Every structure is written in C-alpha cells, then in structure tokens.
Short mmCIF file of C-alpha atoms and ligand atoms in Angstrom, two decimals:
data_model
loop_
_atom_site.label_atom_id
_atom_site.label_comp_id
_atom_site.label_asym_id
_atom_site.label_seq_id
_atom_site.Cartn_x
_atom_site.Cartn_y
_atom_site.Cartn_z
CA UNK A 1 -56.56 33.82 279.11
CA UNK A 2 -56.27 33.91 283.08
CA UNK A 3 -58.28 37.28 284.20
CA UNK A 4 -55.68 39.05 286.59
CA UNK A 5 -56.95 39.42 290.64
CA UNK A 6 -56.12 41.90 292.46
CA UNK A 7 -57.09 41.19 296.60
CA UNK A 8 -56.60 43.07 299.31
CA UNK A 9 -55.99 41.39 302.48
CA UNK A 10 -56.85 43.54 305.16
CA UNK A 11 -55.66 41.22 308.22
CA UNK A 12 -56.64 41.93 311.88
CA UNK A 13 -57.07 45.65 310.74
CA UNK A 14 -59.97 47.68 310.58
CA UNK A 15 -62.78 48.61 312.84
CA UNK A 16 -66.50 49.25 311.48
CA UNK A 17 -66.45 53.04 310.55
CA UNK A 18 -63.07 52.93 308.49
CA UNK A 19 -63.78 49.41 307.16
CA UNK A 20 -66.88 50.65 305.63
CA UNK A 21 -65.48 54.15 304.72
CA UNK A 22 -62.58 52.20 302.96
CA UNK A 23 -64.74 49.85 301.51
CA UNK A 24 -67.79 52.35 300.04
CA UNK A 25 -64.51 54.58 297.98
CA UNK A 26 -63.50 51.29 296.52
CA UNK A 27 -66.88 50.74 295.80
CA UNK A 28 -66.93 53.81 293.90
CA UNK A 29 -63.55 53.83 292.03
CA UNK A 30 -64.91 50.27 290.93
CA UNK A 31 -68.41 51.12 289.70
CA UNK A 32 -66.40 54.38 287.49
CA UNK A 33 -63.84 52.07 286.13
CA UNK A 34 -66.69 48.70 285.45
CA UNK A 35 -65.72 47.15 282.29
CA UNK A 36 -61.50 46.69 283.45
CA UNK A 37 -60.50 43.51 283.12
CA UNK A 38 -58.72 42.51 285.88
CA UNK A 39 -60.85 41.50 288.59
CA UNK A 40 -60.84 42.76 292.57
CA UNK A 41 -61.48 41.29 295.64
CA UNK A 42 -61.55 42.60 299.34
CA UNK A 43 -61.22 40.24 302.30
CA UNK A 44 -61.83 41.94 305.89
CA UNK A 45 -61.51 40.49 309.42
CA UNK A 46 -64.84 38.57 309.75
CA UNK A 47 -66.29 41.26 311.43
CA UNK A 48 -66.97 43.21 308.85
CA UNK A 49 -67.83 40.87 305.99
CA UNK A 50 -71.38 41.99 306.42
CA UNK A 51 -71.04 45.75 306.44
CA UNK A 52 -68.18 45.51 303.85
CA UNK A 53 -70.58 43.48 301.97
CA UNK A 54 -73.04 45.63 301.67
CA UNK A 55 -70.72 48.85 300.91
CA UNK A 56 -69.30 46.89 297.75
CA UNK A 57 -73.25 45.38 296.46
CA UNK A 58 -73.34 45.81 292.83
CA UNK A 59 -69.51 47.29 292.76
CA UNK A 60 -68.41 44.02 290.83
CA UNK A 61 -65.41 43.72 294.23
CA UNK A 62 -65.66 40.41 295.27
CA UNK A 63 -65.66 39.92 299.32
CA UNK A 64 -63.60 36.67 300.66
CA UNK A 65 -62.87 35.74 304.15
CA UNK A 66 -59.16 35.06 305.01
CA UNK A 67 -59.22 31.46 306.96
CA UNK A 68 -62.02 29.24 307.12
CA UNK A 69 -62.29 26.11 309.37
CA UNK A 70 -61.58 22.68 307.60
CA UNK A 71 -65.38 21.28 309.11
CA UNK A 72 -68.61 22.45 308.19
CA UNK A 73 -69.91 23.10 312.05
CA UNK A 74 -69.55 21.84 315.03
CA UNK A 75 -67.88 22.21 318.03
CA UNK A 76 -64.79 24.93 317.78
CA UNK A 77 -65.38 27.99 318.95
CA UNK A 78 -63.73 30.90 317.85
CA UNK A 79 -63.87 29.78 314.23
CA UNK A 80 -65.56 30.11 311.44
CA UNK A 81 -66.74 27.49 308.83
CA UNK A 82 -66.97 28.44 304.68
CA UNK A 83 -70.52 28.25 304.21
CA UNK A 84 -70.83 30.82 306.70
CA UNK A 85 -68.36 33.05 305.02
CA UNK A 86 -70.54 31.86 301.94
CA UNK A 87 -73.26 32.78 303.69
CA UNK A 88 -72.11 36.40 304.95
CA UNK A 89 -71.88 37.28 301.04
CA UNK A 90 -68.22 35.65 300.17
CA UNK A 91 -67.08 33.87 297.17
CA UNK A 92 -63.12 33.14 298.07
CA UNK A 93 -61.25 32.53 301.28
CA UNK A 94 -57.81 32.62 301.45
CA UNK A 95 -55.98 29.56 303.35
CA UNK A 96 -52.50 28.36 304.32
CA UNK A 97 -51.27 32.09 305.07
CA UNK A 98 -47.79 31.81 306.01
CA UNK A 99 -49.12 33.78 309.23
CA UNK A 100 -51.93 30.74 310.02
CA UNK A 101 -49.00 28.64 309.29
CA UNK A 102 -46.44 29.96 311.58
CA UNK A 103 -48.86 31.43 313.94
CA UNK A 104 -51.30 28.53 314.57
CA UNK A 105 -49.15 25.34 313.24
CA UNK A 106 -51.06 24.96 310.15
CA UNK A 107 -49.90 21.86 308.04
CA UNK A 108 -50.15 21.26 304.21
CA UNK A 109 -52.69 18.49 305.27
CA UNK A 110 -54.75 20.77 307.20
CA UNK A 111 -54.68 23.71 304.37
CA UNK A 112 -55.62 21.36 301.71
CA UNK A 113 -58.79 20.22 304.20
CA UNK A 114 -59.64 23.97 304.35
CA UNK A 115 -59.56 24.41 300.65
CA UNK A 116 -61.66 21.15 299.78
CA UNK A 117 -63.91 22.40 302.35
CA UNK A 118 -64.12 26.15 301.17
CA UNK A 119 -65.18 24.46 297.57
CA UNK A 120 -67.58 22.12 298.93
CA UNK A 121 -69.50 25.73 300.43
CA UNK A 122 -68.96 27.15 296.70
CA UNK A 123 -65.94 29.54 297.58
CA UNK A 124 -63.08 29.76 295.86
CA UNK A 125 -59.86 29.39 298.26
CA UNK A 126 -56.72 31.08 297.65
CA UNK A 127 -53.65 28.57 298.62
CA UNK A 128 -50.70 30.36 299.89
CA UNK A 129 -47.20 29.37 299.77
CA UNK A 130 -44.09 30.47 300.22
CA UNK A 131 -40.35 29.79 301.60
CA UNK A 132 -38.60 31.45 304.91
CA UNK A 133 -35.37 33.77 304.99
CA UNK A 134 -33.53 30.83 305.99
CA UNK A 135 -34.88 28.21 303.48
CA UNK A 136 -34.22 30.80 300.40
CA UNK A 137 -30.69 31.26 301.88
CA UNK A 138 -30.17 27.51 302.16
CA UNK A 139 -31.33 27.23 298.44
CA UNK A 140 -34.32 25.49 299.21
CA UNK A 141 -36.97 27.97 298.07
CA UNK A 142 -38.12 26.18 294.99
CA UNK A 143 -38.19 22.67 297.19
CA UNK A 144 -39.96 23.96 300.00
CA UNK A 145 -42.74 25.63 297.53
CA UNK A 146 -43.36 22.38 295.41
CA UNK A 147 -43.78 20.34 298.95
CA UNK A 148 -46.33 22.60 300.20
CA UNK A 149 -48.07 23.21 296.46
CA UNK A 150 -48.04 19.40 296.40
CA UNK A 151 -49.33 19.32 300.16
CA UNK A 152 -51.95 22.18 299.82
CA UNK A 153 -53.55 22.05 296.61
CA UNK A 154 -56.94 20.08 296.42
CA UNK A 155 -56.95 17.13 294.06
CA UNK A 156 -56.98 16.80 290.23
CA UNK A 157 -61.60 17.25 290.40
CA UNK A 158 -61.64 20.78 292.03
CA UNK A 159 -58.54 21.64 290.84
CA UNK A 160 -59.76 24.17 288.28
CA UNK A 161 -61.53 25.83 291.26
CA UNK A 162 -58.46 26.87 293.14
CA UNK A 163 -56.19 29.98 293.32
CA UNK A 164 -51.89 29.58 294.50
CA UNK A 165 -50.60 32.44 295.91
CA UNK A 166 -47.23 32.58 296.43
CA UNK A 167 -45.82 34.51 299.25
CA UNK A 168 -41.98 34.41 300.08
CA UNK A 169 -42.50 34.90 303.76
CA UNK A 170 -39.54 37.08 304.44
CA UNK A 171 -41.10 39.81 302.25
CA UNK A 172 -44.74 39.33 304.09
CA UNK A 173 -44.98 42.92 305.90
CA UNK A 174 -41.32 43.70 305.58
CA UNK A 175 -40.98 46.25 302.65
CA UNK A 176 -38.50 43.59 301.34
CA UNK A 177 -40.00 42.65 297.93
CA UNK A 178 -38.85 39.73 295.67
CA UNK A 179 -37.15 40.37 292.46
CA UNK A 180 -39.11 39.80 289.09
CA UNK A 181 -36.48 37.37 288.63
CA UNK A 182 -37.12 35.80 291.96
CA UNK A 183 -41.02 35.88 291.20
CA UNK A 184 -40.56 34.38 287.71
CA UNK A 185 -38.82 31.57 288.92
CA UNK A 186 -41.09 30.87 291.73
CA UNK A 187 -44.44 31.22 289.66
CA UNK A 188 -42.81 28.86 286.55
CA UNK A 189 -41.98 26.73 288.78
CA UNK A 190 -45.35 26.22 290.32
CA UNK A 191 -46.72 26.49 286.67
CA UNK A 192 -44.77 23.61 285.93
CA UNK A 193 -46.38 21.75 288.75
CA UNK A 194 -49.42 22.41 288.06
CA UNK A 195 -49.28 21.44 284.44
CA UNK A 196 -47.34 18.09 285.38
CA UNK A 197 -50.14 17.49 288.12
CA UNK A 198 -53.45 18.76 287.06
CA UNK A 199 -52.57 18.07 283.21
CA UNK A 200 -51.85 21.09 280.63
CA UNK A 201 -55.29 22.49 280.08
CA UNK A 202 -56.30 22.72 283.94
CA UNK A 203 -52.48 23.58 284.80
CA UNK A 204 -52.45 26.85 282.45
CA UNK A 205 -55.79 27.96 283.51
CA UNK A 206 -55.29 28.18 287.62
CA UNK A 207 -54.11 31.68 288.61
CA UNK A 208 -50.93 31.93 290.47
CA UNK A 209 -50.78 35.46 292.84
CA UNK A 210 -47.41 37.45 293.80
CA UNK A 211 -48.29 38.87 297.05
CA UNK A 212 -45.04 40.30 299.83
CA UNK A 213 -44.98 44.06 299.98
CA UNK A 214 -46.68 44.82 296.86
CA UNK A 215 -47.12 48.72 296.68
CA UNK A 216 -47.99 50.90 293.95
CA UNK A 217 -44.26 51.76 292.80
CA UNK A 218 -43.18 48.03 292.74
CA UNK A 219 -46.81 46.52 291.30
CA UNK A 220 -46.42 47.26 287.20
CA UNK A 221 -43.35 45.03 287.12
CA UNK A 222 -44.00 42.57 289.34
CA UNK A 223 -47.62 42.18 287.35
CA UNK A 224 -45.82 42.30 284.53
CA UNK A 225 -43.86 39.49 285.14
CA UNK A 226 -45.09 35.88 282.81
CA UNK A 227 -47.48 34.01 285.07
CA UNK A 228 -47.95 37.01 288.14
CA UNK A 229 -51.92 36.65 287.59
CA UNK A 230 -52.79 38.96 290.41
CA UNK A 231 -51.24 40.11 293.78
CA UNK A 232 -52.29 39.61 296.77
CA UNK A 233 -52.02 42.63 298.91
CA UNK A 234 -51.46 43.28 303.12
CA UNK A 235 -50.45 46.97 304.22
CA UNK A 236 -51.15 48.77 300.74
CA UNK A 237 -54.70 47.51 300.73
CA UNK A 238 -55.66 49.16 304.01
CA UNK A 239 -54.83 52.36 301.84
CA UNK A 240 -57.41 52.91 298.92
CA UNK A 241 -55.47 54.91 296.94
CA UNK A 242 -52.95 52.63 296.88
CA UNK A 243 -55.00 49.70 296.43
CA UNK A 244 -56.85 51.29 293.80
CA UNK A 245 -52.98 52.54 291.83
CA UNK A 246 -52.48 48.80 292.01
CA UNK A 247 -55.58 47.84 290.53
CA UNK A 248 -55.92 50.45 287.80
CA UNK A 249 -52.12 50.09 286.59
CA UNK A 250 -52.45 46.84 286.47
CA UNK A 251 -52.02 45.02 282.71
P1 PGA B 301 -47.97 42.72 302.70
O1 PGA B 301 -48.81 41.39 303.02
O2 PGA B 301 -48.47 43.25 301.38
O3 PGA B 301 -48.26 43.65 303.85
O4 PGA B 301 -46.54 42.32 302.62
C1 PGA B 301 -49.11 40.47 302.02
C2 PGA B 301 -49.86 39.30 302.59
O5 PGA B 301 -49.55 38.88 303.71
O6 PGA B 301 -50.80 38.78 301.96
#
C-alpha cells in the first residue's frame, strides 16, 4: 500500500512572519487530525527551513527543501548542498522542477546527480517530470516523460528511495489542470516504467505525485485517480485552508 503525500511547494514565496504564521496553523490542523493516513510535507524557500522547522516540531509535517546542489560542498555560491538541507531539519528535496529546468538549463543527467546526491545526505528527492504545451500538442507527452523518467530517476539500488512527480508544465501556475484521463495515462505510463525498470515489487511501491494547479475543488478526483499517490502543490499551498481541504479530503 503506497501512503498518499500531500506537499506543498511554496516557491520563492514567503517572508519570515507569514512563513511561520502559515506554517504554526498547519502545525495545528496536523497535530488535531494525527492518526490520517496520508502523509504531509511543506517545502519553503531555504530561508525559512529553520523557522518553518521549528513551527511544524512534533506536527508529524515533514519539511523538504525544493533544489539541492548535485555536490556535497565546495565552491558554488548561491547554492545549497542536501546534507545541509538535511541538516536544517529536512527529509525530501524536490529536483528536476520543470521551473529549474527551463529556468536554469537543468538536464536529466544533472537531476538524476541531484537525486543520488539528496539520498547519499539521507533525503528523499522528489523527481519531477512533465511535457510542454507544444510537446502534448505534437503527441509527444508520453515520449518526452519516459526520456526524462529514464534520464532522472536514480538507479535500480536507491530506487525504492525516490518519489516521481509528474507535472505537465503547461498546467504549472496556469489554472489549466490535466484531465483524470490525462493524469491516468501519464501516471500508468510511468508505472509501467518503473515496473519494467526497477522490477515489479520496487516498481509498485515508488509513489508517483499529480501536481499542476491542484486546488481544493479539482483535488478529490484527481487523488482519486489509480496511481495519483499524492499531489504536489504551488499557489494552493501558500493558502492553509486550502492546503489543509486538500489534505483532509484526500482518500
Ligand atoms: P501550481 O504549482 O500548483 O501553482 O500549479 C505546482 C508546482 O509547480 O509544483
């Protein structure tokens, strides 16, 4: 049984009083509704994985960075390697957004480096992937998704140890939200990847995220939908009563 994740992925939003003020009502919706099964996680601008941290101790949220560097130190400044994300109180990192990949020329190779080096540090990365406007209207979504799942992914040891997400890029932000039908395709597709790559045990346990303009009135049946094992969520997780409607409807 895959345990559904619901993460918020807050972006370049926030500044320290709201983060925190955001953070400590999650904190407490959490700690009233312990025992849910689904589980949560939060992932601020690196700035405030510390005080976010500490709002959400002992809430059972989870705190994850959203990029991590594909070294463990060294010289590159501005960035930021995954044991120190490990070490500011994380256990996942998302990698491979579609806006690190458009925005700063990330490659498959260079998201799959990020992962392997966010589970060397102990975190858990969250792979995205996900086809353009233009490569869904050429009929290439489901050929652009398997090269970068086959690009991204680590290899067959840490595979168990990985999350896909997969984010159609044109409904990143936009309000424009995939189909169920859409999403089912996509996600058994990437299933069947996985289970042809990683074997059927490992393939069927590795949860595969929807995430693209999930909001509370379009979340039940797009969570609903056979292998949608979470969502990963941009503008309605800057809002905690919509994050939370997400979380607590979800099956
Ligand atoms: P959105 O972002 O929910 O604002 O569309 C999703 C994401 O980029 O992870």
């Amino acid at each position: 049984m895959r345990r559904k994740l619901i993460a918020g992925n807050w972006k370049m939003n926030g500044l320290r009083a709201d983060g925190v003020a955001l953070a400590t009502t999650l904190a407490g919706r959490a700690l009233d509704a312990s025992g849910a099964a689904r589980e949560l996680l939060i992932c601020p601008p690196a700035t405030l994985l510390v005080a976010v941290g500490e709002a959400i101790e002992g809430s059972g949220i989870a705190l994850g960075g959203q990029d991590c560097h594909s070294e463990r130190a060294g010289a590159h400044t501005g960035d930021i390697s995954a044991e120190m994300l490990k070490d500011a109180g994380c256990s996942y990192v998302i990698v491979g957004h579609s806006e690190r990949r458009h925005n700063h020329g990330e490659t498959d190779s260079l998201v799959r480096a990020k992962a392997k080096a966010a589970q060397a540090a102990g975190l858990t990365p969250i792979i995205c992937v996900g086809e353009t406007q233009e490569q869904r209207a050429a009929g290439q979504a489901l050929s652009v998704i398997e090269s970068q799942v086959h690009g991204s992914l680590v290899d067959a040891a840490g595979a168990g140890r990985q999350v896909v997400a997969y984010e159609p890029v044109w409904a990143i932000g936009t309000g424009q939200t995939a189909t169920p039908a859409d999403v089912a395709e996509a996600h058994a597709h990437i299933r069947s990847l996985l289970r042809y790559w990683y074997g059927q045990e490992t393939g069927e346990a590795i949860r595969i995220l929807y995430g693209g303009s999930v909001k509370p009135d379009n979340a039940g049946e797009l969570l609903a939908v056979v292998d949608v094992d979470g969502a990963l969520i941009g503008g309605a997780s800057l809002k905690a009563d919509d994050f939370w409607s997400i979380a607590a409807n979800c099956p």
